[in-house]
Coordinates of C-alpha atoms in Angstrom, one line a residue:
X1 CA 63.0 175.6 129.6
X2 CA 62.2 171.7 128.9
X3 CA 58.8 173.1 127.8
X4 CA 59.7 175.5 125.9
X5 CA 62.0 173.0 123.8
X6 CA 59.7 170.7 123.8
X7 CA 57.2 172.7 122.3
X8 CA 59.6 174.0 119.6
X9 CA 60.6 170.1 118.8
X10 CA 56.4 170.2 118.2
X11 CA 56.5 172.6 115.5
X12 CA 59.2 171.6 114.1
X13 CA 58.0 168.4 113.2
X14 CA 54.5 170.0 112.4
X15 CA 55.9 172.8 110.3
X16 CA 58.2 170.1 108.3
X17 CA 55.3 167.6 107.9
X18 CA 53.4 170.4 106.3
X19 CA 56.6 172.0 104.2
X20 CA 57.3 167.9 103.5
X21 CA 53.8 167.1 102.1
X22 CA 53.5 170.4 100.2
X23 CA 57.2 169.4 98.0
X24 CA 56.0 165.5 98.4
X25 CA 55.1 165.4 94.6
X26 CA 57.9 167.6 92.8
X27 CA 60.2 166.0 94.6
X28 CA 58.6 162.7 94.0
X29 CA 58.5 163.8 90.3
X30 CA 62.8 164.9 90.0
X31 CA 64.0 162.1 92.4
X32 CA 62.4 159.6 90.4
X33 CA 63.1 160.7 87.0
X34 CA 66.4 161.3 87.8
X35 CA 67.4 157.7 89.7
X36 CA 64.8 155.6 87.8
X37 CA 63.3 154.4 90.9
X38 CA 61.8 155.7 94.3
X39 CA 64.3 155.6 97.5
X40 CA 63.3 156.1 101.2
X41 CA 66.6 156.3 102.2
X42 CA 66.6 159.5 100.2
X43 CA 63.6 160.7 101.1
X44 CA 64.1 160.0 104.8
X45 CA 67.3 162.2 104.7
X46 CA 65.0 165.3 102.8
X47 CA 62.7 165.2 105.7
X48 CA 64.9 165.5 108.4
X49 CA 66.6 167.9 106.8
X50 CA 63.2 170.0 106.8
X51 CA 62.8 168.7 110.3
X52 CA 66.0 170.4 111.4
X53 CA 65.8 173.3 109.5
X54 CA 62.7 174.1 111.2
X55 CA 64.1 173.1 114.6
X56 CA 67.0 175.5 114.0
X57 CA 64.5 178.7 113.2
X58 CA 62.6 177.5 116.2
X59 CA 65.6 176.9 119.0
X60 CA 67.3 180.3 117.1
X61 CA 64.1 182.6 117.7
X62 CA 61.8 181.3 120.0
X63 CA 59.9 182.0 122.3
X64 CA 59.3 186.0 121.9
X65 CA 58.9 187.5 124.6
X66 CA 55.6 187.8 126.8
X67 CA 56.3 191.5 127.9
X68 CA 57.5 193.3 124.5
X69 CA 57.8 196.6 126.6
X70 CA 59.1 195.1 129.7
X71 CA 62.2 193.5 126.7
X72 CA 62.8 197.0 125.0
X73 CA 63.1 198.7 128.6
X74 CA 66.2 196.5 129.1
X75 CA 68.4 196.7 125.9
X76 CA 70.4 193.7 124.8
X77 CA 74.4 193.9 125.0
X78 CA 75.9 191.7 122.2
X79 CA 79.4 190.6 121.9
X80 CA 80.7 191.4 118.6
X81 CA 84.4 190.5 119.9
X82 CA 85.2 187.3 118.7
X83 CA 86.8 184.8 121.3
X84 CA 85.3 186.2 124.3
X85 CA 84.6 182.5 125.4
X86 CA 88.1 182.3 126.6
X87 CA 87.6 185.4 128.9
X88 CA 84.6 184.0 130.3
X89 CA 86.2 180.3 130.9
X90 CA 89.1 182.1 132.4
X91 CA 86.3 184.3 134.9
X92 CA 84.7 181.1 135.8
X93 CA 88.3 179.0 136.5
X94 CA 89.1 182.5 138.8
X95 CA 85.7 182.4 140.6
X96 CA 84.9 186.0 139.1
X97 CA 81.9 184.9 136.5
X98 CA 78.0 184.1 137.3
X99 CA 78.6 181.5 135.3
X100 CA 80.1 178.2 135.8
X101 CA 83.0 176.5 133.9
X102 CA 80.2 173.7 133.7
X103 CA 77.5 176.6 132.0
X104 CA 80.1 177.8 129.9
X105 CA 81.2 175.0 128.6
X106 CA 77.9 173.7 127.7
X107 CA 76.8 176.3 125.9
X108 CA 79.8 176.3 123.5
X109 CA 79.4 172.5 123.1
X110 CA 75.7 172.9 122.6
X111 CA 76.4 175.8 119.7
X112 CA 78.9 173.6 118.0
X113 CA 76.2 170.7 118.6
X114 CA 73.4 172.9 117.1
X115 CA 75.0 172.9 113.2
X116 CA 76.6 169.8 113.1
X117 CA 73.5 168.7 111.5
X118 CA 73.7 171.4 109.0
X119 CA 77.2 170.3 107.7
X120 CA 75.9 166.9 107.4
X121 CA 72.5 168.0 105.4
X122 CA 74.4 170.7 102.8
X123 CA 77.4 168.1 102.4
X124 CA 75.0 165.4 101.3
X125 CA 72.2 167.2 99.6
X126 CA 73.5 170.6 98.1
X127 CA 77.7 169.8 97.7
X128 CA 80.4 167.7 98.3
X129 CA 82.9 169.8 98.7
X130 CA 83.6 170.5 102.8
X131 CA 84.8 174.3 102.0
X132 CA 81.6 175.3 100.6
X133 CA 79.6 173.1 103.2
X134 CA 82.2 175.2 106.2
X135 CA 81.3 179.0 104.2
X136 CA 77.3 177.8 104.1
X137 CA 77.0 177.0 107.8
X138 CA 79.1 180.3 108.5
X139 CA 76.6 182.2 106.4
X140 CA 73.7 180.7 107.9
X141 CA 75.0 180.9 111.5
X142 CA 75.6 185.1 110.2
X143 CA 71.7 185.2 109.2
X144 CA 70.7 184.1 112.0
X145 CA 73.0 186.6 114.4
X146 CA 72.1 189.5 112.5
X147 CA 68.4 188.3 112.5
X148 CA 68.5 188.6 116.4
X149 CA 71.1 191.6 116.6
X150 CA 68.0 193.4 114.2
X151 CA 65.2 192.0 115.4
X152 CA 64.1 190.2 112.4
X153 CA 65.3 193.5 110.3
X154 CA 63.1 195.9 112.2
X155 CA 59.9 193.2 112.1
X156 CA 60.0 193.2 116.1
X157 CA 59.9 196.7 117.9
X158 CA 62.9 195.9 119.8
X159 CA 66.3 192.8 119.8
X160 CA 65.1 190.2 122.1
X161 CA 68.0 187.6 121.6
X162 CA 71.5 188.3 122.4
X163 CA 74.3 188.8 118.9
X164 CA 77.0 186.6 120.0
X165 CA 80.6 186.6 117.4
X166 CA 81.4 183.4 119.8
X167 CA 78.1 181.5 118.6
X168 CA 79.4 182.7 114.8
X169 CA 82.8 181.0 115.4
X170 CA 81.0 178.0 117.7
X171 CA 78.4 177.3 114.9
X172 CA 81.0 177.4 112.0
X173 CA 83.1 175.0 113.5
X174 CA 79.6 172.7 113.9
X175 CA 79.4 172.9 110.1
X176 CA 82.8 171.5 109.3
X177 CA 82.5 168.7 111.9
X178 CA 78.9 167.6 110.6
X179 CA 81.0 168.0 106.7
X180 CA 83.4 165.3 107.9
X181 CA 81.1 163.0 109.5
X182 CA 78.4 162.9 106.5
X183 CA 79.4 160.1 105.1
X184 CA 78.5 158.2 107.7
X185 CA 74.6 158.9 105.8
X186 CA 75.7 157.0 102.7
X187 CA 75.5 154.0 104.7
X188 CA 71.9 154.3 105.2
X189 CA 70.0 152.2 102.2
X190 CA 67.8 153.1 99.8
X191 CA 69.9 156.0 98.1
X192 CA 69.8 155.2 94.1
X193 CA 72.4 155.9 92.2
X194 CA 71.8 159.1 89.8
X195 CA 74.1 157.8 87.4
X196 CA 72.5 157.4 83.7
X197 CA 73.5 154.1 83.2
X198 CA 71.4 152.9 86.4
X199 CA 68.7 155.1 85.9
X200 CA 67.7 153.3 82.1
X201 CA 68.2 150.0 83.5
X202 CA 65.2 148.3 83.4
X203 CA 63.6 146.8 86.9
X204 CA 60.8 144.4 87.7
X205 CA 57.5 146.2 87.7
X206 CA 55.9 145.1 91.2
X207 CA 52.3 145.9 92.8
X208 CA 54.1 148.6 94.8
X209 CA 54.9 150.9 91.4
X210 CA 51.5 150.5 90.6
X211 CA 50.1 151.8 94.0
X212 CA 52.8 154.8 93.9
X213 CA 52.0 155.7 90.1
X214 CA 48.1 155.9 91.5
X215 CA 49.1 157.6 94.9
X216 CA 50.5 160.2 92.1
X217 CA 48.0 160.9 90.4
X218 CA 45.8 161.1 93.4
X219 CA 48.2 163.9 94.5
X220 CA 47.9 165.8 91.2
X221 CA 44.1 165.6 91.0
X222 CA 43.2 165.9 94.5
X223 CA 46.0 168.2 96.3
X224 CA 47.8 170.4 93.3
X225 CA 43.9 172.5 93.0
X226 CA 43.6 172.8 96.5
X227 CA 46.9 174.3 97.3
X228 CA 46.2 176.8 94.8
X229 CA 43.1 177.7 95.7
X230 CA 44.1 178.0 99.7
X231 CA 46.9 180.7 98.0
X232 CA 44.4 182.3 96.7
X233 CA 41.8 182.2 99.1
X234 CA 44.3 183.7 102.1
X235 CA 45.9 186.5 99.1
X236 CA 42.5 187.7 98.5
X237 CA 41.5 187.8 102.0
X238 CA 44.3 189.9 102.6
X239 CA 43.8 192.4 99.5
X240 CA 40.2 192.9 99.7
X241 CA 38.9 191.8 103.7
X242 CA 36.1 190.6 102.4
X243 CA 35.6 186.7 103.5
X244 CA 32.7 186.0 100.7
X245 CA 34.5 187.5 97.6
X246 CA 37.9 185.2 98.6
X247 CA 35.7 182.1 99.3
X248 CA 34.3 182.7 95.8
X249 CA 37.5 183.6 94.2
X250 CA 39.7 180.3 96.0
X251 CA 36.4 177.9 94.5
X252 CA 36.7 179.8 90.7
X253 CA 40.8 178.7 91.3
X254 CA 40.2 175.5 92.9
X255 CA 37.8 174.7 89.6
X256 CA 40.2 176.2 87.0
X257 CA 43.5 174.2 88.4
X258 CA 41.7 171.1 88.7
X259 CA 40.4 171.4 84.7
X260 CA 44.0 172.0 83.4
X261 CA 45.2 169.1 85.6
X262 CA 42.7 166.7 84.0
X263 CA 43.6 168.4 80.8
X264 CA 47.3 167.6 81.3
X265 CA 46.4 163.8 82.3
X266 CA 43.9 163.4 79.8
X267 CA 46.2 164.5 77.0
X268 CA 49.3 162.4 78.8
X269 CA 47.1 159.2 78.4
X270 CA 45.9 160.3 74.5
X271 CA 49.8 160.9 73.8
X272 CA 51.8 158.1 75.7
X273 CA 49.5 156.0 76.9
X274 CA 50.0 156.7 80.7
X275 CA 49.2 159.2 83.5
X276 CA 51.9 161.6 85.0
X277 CA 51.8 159.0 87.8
X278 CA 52.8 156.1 85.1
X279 CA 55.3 158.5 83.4
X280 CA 57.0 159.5 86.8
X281 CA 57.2 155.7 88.2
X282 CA 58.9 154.4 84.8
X283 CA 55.6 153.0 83.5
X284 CA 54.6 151.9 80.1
X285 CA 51.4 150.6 79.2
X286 CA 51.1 148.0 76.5
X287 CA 48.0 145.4 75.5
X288 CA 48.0 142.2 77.2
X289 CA 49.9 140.3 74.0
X290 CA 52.3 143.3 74.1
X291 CA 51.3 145.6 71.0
X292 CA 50.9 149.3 71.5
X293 CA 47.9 150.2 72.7
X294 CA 45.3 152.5 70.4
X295 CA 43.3 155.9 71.1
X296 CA 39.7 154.3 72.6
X297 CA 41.9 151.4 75.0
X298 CA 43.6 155.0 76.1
X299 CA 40.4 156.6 76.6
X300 CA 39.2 153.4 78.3
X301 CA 42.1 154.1 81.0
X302 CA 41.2 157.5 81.2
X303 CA 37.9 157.0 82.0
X304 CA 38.1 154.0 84.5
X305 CA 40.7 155.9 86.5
X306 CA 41.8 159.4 86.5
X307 CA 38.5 160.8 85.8
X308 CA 36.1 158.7 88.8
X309 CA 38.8 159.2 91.0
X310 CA 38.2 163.1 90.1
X311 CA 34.8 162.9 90.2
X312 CA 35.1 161.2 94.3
X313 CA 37.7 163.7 95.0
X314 CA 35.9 166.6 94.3
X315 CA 32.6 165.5 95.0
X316 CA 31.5 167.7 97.6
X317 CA 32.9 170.3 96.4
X318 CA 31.2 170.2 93.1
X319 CA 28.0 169.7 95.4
X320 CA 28.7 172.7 96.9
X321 CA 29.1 175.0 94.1
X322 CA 25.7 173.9 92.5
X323 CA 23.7 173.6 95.3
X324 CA 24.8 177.1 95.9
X325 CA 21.5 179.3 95.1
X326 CA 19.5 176.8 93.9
X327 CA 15.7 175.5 95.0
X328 CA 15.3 172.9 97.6
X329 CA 14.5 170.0 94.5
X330 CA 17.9 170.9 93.2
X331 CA 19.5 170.5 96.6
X332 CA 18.0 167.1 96.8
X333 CA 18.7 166.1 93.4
X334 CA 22.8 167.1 93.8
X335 CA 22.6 165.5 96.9
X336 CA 21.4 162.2 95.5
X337 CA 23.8 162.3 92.9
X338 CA 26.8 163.2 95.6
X339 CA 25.9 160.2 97.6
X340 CA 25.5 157.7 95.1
X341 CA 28.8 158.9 93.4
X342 CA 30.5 158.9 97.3
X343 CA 28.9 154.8 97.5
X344 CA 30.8 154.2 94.3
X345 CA 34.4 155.1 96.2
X346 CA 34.3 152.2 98.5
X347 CA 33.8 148.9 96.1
X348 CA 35.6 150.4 93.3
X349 CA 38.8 151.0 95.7
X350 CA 38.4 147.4 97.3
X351 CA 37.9 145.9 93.7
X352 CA 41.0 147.5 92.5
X353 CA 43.1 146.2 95.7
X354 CA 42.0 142.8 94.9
X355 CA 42.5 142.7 91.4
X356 CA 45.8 144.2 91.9
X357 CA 47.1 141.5 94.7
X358 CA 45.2 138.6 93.2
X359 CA 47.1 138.9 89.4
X360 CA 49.2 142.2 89.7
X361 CA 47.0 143.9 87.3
X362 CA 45.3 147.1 88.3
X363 CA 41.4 147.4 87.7
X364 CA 41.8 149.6 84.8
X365 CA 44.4 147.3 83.0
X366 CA 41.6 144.5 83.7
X367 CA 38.7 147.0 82.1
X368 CA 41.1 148.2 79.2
X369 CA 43.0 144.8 78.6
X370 CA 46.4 146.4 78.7
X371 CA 49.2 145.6 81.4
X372 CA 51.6 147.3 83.0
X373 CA 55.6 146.9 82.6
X374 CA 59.0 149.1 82.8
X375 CA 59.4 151.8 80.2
X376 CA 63.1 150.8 79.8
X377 CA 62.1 147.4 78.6
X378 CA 62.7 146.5 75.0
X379 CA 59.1 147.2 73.3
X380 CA 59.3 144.2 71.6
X381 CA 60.2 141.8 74.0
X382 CA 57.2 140.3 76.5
X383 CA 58.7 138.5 79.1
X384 CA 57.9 135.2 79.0
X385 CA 56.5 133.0 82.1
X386 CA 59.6 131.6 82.6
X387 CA 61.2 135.1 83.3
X388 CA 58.6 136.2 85.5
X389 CA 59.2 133.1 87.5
X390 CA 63.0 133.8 87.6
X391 CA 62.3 137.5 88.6
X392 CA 59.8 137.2 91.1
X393 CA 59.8 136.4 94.4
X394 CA 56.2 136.5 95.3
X395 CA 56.2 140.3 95.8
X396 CA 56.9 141.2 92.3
X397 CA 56.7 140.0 88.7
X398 CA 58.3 142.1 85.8
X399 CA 55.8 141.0 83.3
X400 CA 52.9 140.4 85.6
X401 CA 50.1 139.9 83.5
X402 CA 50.5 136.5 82.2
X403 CA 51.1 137.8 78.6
X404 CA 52.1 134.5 75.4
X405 CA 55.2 133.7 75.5
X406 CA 57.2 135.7 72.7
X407 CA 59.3 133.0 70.6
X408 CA 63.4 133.1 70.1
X409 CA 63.1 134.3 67.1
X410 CA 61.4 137.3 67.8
X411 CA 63.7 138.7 70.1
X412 CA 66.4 138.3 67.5

């Protein structure tokens, strides 16, 4: 039994690390816009909610069983009375029940254990209002009954897990406990405020913006055409059983994705001046004396950032696609080219860490001459050295890039 949870605990966590990565960047994208900032109290409380809801599916439906004929040769008998607990803690007071008072007990406590987490998640996340957070853990607690009473709606040939109207009642009454406790999770830090006042106040830009606006875009370039292309790889698998055609159709997708995300970046840059990364984190990118920056210093940003970091993330697959069919020369010309582009990753990424940590400038900035600062910042008013001072405590700088000092009269 230990084993058994404890293998369910390990897919769980698996299952939500995968379901976590896979929403990491729309919900990156709506948490930040909507607080202005990033908060890992936040996004600590999203994952374990993912966490548990893939612990709940797991503890609710696992394992099947080993012997599907052995299962369907012994029919299940369910309890659709409600508040046949107290009959069976009456049989085991009298001596008359298999069970113990001790068994019984547990397993009501352990069903009212099982949802509490539930209330806490929906009250938090989805409402705040305890009689809806009570009616969703009573309608999650019936999916899940009727999803064992029909054996996953006729998916399995037979019901393997007993429909119990006690576990209904038990896991309902989970809910509202979990409702009443979750406040308790608004003590945990890092939850912004969504309130629009907060989210337009301006905030000192640190190092650490910078490295989650790049992180971003990394995500957008590198991840968004591969998730797409996996989708289409496995639904054309599936519709024609061939393996070649849906290797050839998931590398056609992969390709088309990852040319209308550089098209969306490039024109982002062209337009604003930053990448989605800059635009989700707050950013806005002026010139290092704090004028708007033109179309070839944009260009200059594209080109020293979004597009080599496309180039190294998609380097062997781009290799792959032109090597395919080609003459040995051509395979040793592509692969010449892949390896000197790969050698370029390494100093360009320990160049830009340096850079950043050494004056709080990325490499591009540095290449471009442009800095870095909030977007809710006034336009016209640089921060002057003595406000960076005042704002930084060695960690972060809101004007970091040593820009002149903008006189008194030009913030009037």
């Amino acid at each position: 039994m230990l084993n058994t949870y404890a293998t369910t605990a390990g897919l769980a966590f698996l299952g939500a690390g995968f379901v976590a990565f896979v929403i990491a960047l729309p919900y990156l994208i709506i948490h930040w816009r909507r607080t202005g900032t990033f908060g890992w109290g936040s996004t600590i409380i999203l994952f374990g909610s993912i966490v548990y809801a893939f612990a709940l599916a797991g503890y609710t439906m696992l394992p099947f069983p080993g012997d599907w004929a052995e299962t369907c040769s012994h029919p299940m008998r369910s309890n659709l009375r409600p508040g046949g607990f107290v009959d069976d803690i009456r049989d085991a007071l009298d001596g008359t029940s298999t069970a113990s008072l001790r068994q019984v007990v547990a397993q009501l406590g352990l069903n009212v254990l099982l949802f509490i987490p539930l209330g806490v998640f929906v009250q938090q996340l989805v409402t705040k209002r305890w009689f809806l957070t009570v009616v969703a853990g009573a309608a999650v607690s019936l999916l899940i009954e009727v999803t064992q009473l029909t054996a996953a709606f006729g998916l399995f040939p037979c019901q393997w897990r007993v429909f119990d109207a006690d576990d209904l009642i038990m896991n309902t009454a989970g809910a509202a406990i979990g409702a009443l406790i979750a406040p308790v999770l608004r003590l945990l830090p890092g939850q912004p405020s969504t309130d629009r006042k907060a989210r337009l106040t301006a905030r000192p830009y640190t190092r650490w913006r910078s490295i989650s606006a790049v992180l971003i875009d990394l995500l957008t370039i590198g991840f968004v055409p591969q998730f797409f292309a996996a989708v289409a790889t496995v639904a054309a698998r599936y519709v024609t059983g061939r393996i070649s055609i849906s290797d050839e159709i998931g590398m056609r997708v992969y390709f088309g994705v990852l040319l209308v995300t550089l098209a969306v970046q490039l024109v982002l840059v062209l337009a604003r001046g930053t990448t989605v990364g800059e635009w989700v984190t707050w950013t806005s990118v002026t010139r290092v004396d704090g004028g708007r920056t033109g179309f070839w210093r944009r260009f200059l940003r594209f080109s020293t950032s979004i597009l080599p970091a496309a180039l190294w993330m998609t380097a062997s697959d781009v290799r792959d696609a032109l090597v395919a069919g080609g003459g040995v020369i051509a395979e040793l010309v592509v692969d010449l080219a892949f390896w000197l582009v790969q050698l370029t990753a390494v100093p360009f990424a320990i160049a830009w860490v340096i850079v950043l940590f050494a004056s709080h400038r990325t490499l591009t900035d540095v290449f471009a001459r442009t800095r870095q600062v909030d977007a809710r910042m006034p336009s016209a008013a640089a921060p002057s050295p003595a406000t960076r001072a005042a704002e930084t405590d060695g960690e972060a700088a809101l004007s970091p890039h040593g820009s002149p000092r903008v006189s008194e009269k030009k913030h009037d």
